[in-house]
Short mmCIF file of C-alpha atoms in Angstrom, two decimals:
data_model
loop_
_atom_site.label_atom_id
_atom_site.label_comp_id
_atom_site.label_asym_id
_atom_site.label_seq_id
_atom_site.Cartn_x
_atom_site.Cartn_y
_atom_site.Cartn_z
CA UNK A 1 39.44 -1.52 -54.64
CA UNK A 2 42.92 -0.10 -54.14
CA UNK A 3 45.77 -0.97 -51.48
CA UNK A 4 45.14 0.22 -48.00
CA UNK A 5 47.36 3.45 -47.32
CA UNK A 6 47.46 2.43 -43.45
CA UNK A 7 46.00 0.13 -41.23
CA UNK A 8 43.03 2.04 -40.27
CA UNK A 9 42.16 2.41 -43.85
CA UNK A 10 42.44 -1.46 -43.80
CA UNK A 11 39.86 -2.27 -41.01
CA UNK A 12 37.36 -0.26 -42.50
CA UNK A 13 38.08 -2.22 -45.85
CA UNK A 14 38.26 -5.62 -44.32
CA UNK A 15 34.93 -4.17 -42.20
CA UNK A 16 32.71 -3.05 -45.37
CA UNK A 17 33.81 -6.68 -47.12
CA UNK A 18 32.52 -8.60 -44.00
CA UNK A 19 29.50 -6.45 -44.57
CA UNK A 20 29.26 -6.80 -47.90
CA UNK A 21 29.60 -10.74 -47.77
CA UNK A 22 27.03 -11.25 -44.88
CA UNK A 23 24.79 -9.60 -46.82
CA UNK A 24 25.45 -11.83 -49.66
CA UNK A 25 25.26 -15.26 -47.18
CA UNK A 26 21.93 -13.61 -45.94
CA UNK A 27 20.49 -12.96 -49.55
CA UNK A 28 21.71 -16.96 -50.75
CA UNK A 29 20.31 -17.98 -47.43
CA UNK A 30 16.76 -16.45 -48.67
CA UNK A 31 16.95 -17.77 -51.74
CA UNK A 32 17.69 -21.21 -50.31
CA UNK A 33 14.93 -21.31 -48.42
CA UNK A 34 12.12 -22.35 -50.67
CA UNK A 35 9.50 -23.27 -47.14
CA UNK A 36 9.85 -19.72 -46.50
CA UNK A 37 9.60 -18.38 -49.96
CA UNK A 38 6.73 -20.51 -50.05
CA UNK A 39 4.83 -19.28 -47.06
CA UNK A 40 5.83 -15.75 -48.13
CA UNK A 41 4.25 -16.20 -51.42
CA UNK A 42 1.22 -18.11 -50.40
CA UNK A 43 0.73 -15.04 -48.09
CA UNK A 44 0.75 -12.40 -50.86
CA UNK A 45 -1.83 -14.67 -52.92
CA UNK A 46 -4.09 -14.63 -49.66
CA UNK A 47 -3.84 -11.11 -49.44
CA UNK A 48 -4.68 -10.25 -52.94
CA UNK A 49 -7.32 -12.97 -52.90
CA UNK A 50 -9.11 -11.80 -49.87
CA UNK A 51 -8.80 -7.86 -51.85
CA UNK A 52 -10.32 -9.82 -55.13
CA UNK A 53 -12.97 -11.32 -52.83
CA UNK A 54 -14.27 -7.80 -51.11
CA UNK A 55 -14.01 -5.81 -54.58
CA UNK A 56 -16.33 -8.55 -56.22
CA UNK A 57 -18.56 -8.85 -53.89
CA UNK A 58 -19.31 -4.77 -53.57
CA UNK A 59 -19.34 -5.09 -57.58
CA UNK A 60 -21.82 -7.64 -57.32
CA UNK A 61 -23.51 -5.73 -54.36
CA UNK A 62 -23.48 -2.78 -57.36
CA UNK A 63 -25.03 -4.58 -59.71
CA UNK A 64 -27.50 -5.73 -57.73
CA UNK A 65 -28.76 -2.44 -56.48
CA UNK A 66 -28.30 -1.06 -60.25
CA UNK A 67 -30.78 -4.27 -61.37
CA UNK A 68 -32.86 -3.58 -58.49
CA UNK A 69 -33.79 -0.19 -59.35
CA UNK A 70 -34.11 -0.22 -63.30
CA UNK A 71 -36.44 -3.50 -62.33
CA UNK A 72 -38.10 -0.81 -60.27
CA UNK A 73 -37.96 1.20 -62.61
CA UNK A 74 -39.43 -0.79 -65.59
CA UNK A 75 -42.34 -1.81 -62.56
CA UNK A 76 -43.50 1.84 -62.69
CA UNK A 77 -43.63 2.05 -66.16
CA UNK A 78 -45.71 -1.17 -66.98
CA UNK A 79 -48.05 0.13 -64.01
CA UNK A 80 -48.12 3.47 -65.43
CA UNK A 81 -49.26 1.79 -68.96
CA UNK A 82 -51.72 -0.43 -67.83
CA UNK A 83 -53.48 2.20 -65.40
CA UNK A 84 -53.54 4.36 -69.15
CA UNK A 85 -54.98 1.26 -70.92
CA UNK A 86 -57.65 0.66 -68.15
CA UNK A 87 -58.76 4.25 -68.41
CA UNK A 88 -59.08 3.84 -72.04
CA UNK A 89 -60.91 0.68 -72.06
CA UNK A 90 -62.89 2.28 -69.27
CA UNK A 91 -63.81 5.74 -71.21
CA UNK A 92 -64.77 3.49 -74.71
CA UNK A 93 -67.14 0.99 -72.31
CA UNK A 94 -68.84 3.80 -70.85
CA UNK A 95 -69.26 5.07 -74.20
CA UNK A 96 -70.36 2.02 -75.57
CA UNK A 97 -72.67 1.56 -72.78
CA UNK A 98 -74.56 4.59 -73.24
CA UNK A 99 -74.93 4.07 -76.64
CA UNK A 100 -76.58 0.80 -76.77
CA UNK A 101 -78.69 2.08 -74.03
CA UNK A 102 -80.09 5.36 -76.17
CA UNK A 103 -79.99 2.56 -78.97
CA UNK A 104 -82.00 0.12 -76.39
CA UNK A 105 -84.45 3.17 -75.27
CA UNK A 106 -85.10 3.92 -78.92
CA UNK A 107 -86.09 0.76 -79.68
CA UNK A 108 -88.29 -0.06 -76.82
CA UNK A 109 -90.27 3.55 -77.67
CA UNK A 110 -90.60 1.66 -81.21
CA UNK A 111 -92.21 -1.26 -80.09
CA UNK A 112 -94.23 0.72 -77.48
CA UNK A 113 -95.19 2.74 -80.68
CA UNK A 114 -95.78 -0.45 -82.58
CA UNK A 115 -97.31 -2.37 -80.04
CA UNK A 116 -100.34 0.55 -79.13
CA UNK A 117 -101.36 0.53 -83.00
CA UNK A 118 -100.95 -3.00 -84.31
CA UNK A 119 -101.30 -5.40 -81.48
CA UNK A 120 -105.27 -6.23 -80.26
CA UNK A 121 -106.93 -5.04 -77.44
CA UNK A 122 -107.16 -7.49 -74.74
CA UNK A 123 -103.44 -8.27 -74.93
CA UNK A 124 -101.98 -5.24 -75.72
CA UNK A 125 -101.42 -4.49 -71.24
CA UNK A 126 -99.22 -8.00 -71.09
CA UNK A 127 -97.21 -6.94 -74.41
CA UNK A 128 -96.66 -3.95 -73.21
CA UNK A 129 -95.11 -5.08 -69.56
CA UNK A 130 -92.66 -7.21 -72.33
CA UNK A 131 -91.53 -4.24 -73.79
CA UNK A 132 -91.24 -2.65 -70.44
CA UNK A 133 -89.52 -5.11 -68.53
CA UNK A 134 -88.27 -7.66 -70.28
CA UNK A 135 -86.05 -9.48 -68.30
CA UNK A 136 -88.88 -11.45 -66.44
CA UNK A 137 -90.31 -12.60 -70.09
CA UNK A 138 -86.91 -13.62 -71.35
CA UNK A 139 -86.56 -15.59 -67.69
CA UNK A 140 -90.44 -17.41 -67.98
CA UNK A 141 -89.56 -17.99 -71.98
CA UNK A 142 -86.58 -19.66 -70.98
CA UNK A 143 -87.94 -22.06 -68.74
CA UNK A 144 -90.72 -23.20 -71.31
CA UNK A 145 -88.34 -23.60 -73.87
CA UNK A 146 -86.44 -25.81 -71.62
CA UNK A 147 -89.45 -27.70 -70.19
CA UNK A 148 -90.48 -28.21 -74.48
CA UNK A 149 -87.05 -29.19 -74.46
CA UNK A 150 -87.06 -31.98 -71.73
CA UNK A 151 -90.54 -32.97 -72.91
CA UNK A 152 -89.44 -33.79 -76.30
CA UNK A 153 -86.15 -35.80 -75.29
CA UNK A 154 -87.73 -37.65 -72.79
CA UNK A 155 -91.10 -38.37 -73.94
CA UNK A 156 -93.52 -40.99 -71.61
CA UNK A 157 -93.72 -44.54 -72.45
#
Protein backbone atom coordinates (compact mmCIF):
# COMPACT_ATOMS: atom_id res chain seq x y z
CA UNK A 1 0.00 0.00 0.00
CA UNK A 2 1.07 3.56 -0.76
CA UNK A 3 -0.03 7.05 0.82
CA UNK A 4 -3.45 8.22 -0.11
CA UNK A 5 -3.13 11.10 -2.84
CA UNK A 6 -6.54 12.67 -1.44
CA UNK A 7 -9.14 11.90 0.79
CA UNK A 8 -11.34 10.06 -1.49
CA UNK A 9 -8.53 7.81 -2.34
CA UNK A 10 -8.39 7.34 1.51
CA UNK A 11 -12.02 6.12 2.15
CA UNK A 12 -11.82 3.66 -0.39
CA UNK A 13 -8.47 2.47 1.32
CA UNK A 14 -9.71 2.63 4.84
CA UNK A 15 -13.11 0.90 3.07
CA UNK A 16 -11.27 -2.22 1.30
CA UNK A 17 -9.16 -2.70 4.87
CA UNK A 18 -12.50 -2.87 6.84
CA UNK A 19 -13.36 -5.35 4.17
CA UNK A 20 -10.47 -7.07 4.15
CA UNK A 21 -10.39 -7.48 8.09
CA UNK A 22 -14.11 -8.59 8.45
CA UNK A 23 -13.38 -11.08 6.26
CA UNK A 24 -10.52 -12.16 8.28
CA UNK A 25 -12.77 -11.92 11.86
CA UNK A 26 -15.38 -14.00 9.81
CA UNK A 27 -12.80 -16.70 8.58
CA UNK A 28 -11.12 -16.91 12.59
CA UNK A 29 -14.70 -16.90 13.68
CA UNK A 30 -15.18 -20.27 11.47
CA UNK A 31 -12.32 -21.70 12.49
CA UNK A 32 -13.23 -21.09 16.13
CA UNK A 33 -16.14 -22.71 15.95
CA UNK A 34 -15.35 -26.36 16.29
CA UNK A 35 -19.67 -27.32 17.10
CA UNK A 36 -20.14 -26.05 13.74
CA UNK A 37 -17.17 -27.51 12.04
CA UNK A 38 -18.32 -30.49 13.64
CA UNK A 39 -21.87 -30.63 12.42
CA UNK A 40 -20.52 -29.53 9.01
CA UNK A 41 -18.27 -32.44 8.87
CA UNK A 42 -20.49 -35.03 10.34
CA UNK A 43 -22.83 -33.88 7.48
CA UNK A 44 -20.37 -34.55 4.62
CA UNK A 45 -19.63 -38.15 6.22
CA UNK A 46 -23.56 -38.72 6.12
CA UNK A 47 -23.69 -37.73 2.73
CA UNK A 48 -20.95 -39.82 1.39
CA UNK A 49 -22.11 -42.64 3.63
CA UNK A 50 -25.63 -42.68 2.48
CA UNK A 51 -23.78 -42.51 -1.52
CA UNK A 52 -21.48 -45.65 -0.18
CA UNK A 53 -24.70 -47.28 1.08
CA UNK A 54 -26.87 -47.00 -2.42
CA UNK A 55 -23.67 -47.89 -4.67
CA UNK A 56 -23.19 -51.17 -2.53
CA UNK A 57 -26.26 -52.18 -2.37
CA UNK A 58 -26.94 -51.92 -6.47
CA UNK A 59 -23.36 -53.74 -6.56
CA UNK A 60 -24.65 -56.30 -4.44
CA UNK A 61 -28.09 -56.14 -6.30
CA UNK A 62 -25.42 -56.85 -9.50
CA UNK A 63 -23.98 -59.58 -8.22
CA UNK A 64 -26.83 -61.12 -7.30
CA UNK A 65 -28.55 -61.06 -10.62
CA UNK A 66 -25.00 -62.02 -12.26
CA UNK A 67 -25.04 -65.30 -9.63
CA UNK A 68 -28.55 -65.76 -10.38
CA UNK A 69 -28.24 -66.30 -13.94
CA UNK A 70 -24.85 -68.28 -14.35
CA UNK A 71 -26.70 -70.56 -11.43
CA UNK A 72 -29.32 -70.61 -14.14
CA UNK A 73 -27.19 -71.11 -16.32
CA UNK A 74 -25.14 -74.08 -14.90
CA UNK A 75 -29.13 -75.53 -14.09
CA UNK A 76 -29.58 -75.90 -17.88
CA UNK A 77 -26.53 -77.48 -18.45
CA UNK A 78 -26.67 -80.28 -15.72
CA UNK A 79 -30.39 -80.81 -17.08
CA UNK A 80 -29.20 -80.84 -20.52
CA UNK A 81 -26.51 -83.70 -19.40
CA UNK A 82 -28.58 -85.80 -17.52
CA UNK A 83 -31.58 -85.80 -20.16
CA UNK A 84 -28.27 -87.05 -22.65
CA UNK A 85 -27.28 -89.69 -20.02
CA UNK A 86 -30.94 -90.95 -19.61
CA UNK A 87 -31.26 -91.35 -23.34
CA UNK A 88 -28.14 -93.28 -23.35
CA UNK A 89 -28.88 -95.51 -20.55
CA UNK A 90 -32.28 -95.74 -22.18
CA UNK A 91 -31.00 -96.72 -25.91
CA UNK A 92 -28.26 -99.52 -24.21
CA UNK A 93 -31.42 -101.05 -21.92
CA UNK A 94 -33.52 -101.37 -24.81
CA UNK A 95 -30.72 -102.94 -26.46
CA UNK A 96 -29.94 -105.09 -23.79
CA UNK A 97 -33.46 -106.02 -23.44
CA UNK A 98 -33.93 -107.30 -26.78
CA UNK A 99 -31.04 -109.19 -26.66
CA UNK A 100 -31.60 -111.33 -23.74
CA UNK A 101 -35.01 -111.76 -25.08
CA UNK A 102 -33.77 -113.28 -28.74
CA UNK A 103 -31.16 -114.94 -26.25
CA UNK A 104 -34.34 -116.07 -23.93
CA UNK A 105 -36.47 -117.15 -27.23
CA UNK A 106 -33.49 -119.16 -28.43
CA UNK A 107 -33.20 -120.97 -25.57
CA UNK A 108 -36.73 -121.83 -24.84
CA UNK A 109 -36.91 -123.25 -28.80
CA UNK A 110 -33.85 -125.43 -27.35
CA UNK A 111 -35.53 -126.93 -24.65
CA UNK A 112 -38.78 -127.20 -26.66
CA UNK A 113 -36.37 -129.04 -29.12
CA UNK A 114 -34.89 -130.99 -26.27
CA UNK A 115 -37.81 -131.61 -24.39
CA UNK A 116 -40.01 -133.33 -27.67
CA UNK A 117 -37.00 -135.91 -28.21
CA UNK A 118 -35.59 -136.79 -24.80
CA UNK A 119 -38.25 -136.34 -22.23
CA UNK A 120 -41.08 -139.46 -21.95
CA UNK A 121 -44.36 -139.48 -23.12
CA UNK A 122 -46.85 -138.99 -20.48
CA UNK A 123 -45.02 -135.95 -19.12
CA UNK A 124 -43.71 -134.41 -21.93
CA UNK A 125 -47.49 -131.84 -22.13
CA UNK A 126 -46.59 -130.51 -18.31
CA UNK A 127 -42.75 -129.97 -19.34
CA UNK A 128 -43.62 -128.39 -22.07
CA UNK A 129 -46.18 -125.67 -20.35
CA UNK A 130 -42.59 -125.11 -18.12
CA UNK A 131 -40.82 -124.18 -20.98
CA UNK A 132 -43.72 -122.17 -22.17
CA UNK A 133 -44.63 -120.30 -19.28
CA UNK A 134 -42.48 -120.45 -16.74
CA UNK A 135 -43.25 -117.99 -14.40
CA UNK A 136 -46.13 -120.06 -12.75
CA UNK A 137 -43.48 -123.12 -12.22
CA UNK A 138 -40.83 -120.86 -10.77
CA UNK A 139 -43.92 -119.35 -8.42
CA UNK A 140 -45.35 -123.25 -7.31
CA UNK A 141 -41.38 -124.31 -6.99
CA UNK A 142 -40.93 -121.57 -4.76
CA UNK A 143 -43.50 -122.26 -2.41
CA UNK A 144 -42.41 -126.05 -2.01
CA UNK A 145 -39.06 -125.13 -1.47
CA UNK A 146 -40.19 -122.91 1.24
CA UNK A 147 -42.78 -125.31 2.74
CA UNK A 148 -39.39 -128.17 2.64
CA UNK A 149 -37.87 -125.33 4.18
CA UNK A 150 -40.28 -124.69 7.17
CA UNK A 151 -40.75 -128.46 7.45
CA UNK A 152 -37.22 -129.12 8.10
CA UNK A 153 -36.63 -126.17 10.72
CA UNK A 154 -39.54 -126.83 12.52
CA UNK A 155 -40.00 -130.44 12.56
CA UNK A 156 -43.12 -132.06 14.95
CA UNK A 157 -42.41 -133.29 18.32
Amino acid sequence: MTGAKGPDELRRQIERTRSELGDTVEELAGKMDVKGRARARAADLRDKAGAMTVQLRSSAAQAGHTVHDRATQAGHKVQDRAAQAGHKVQDRTQRAGEITQGKASETGTALERRAQHSVPQPVRPLVMAAIRHPRPVLIVGAALAAVVVVSWRYPKK
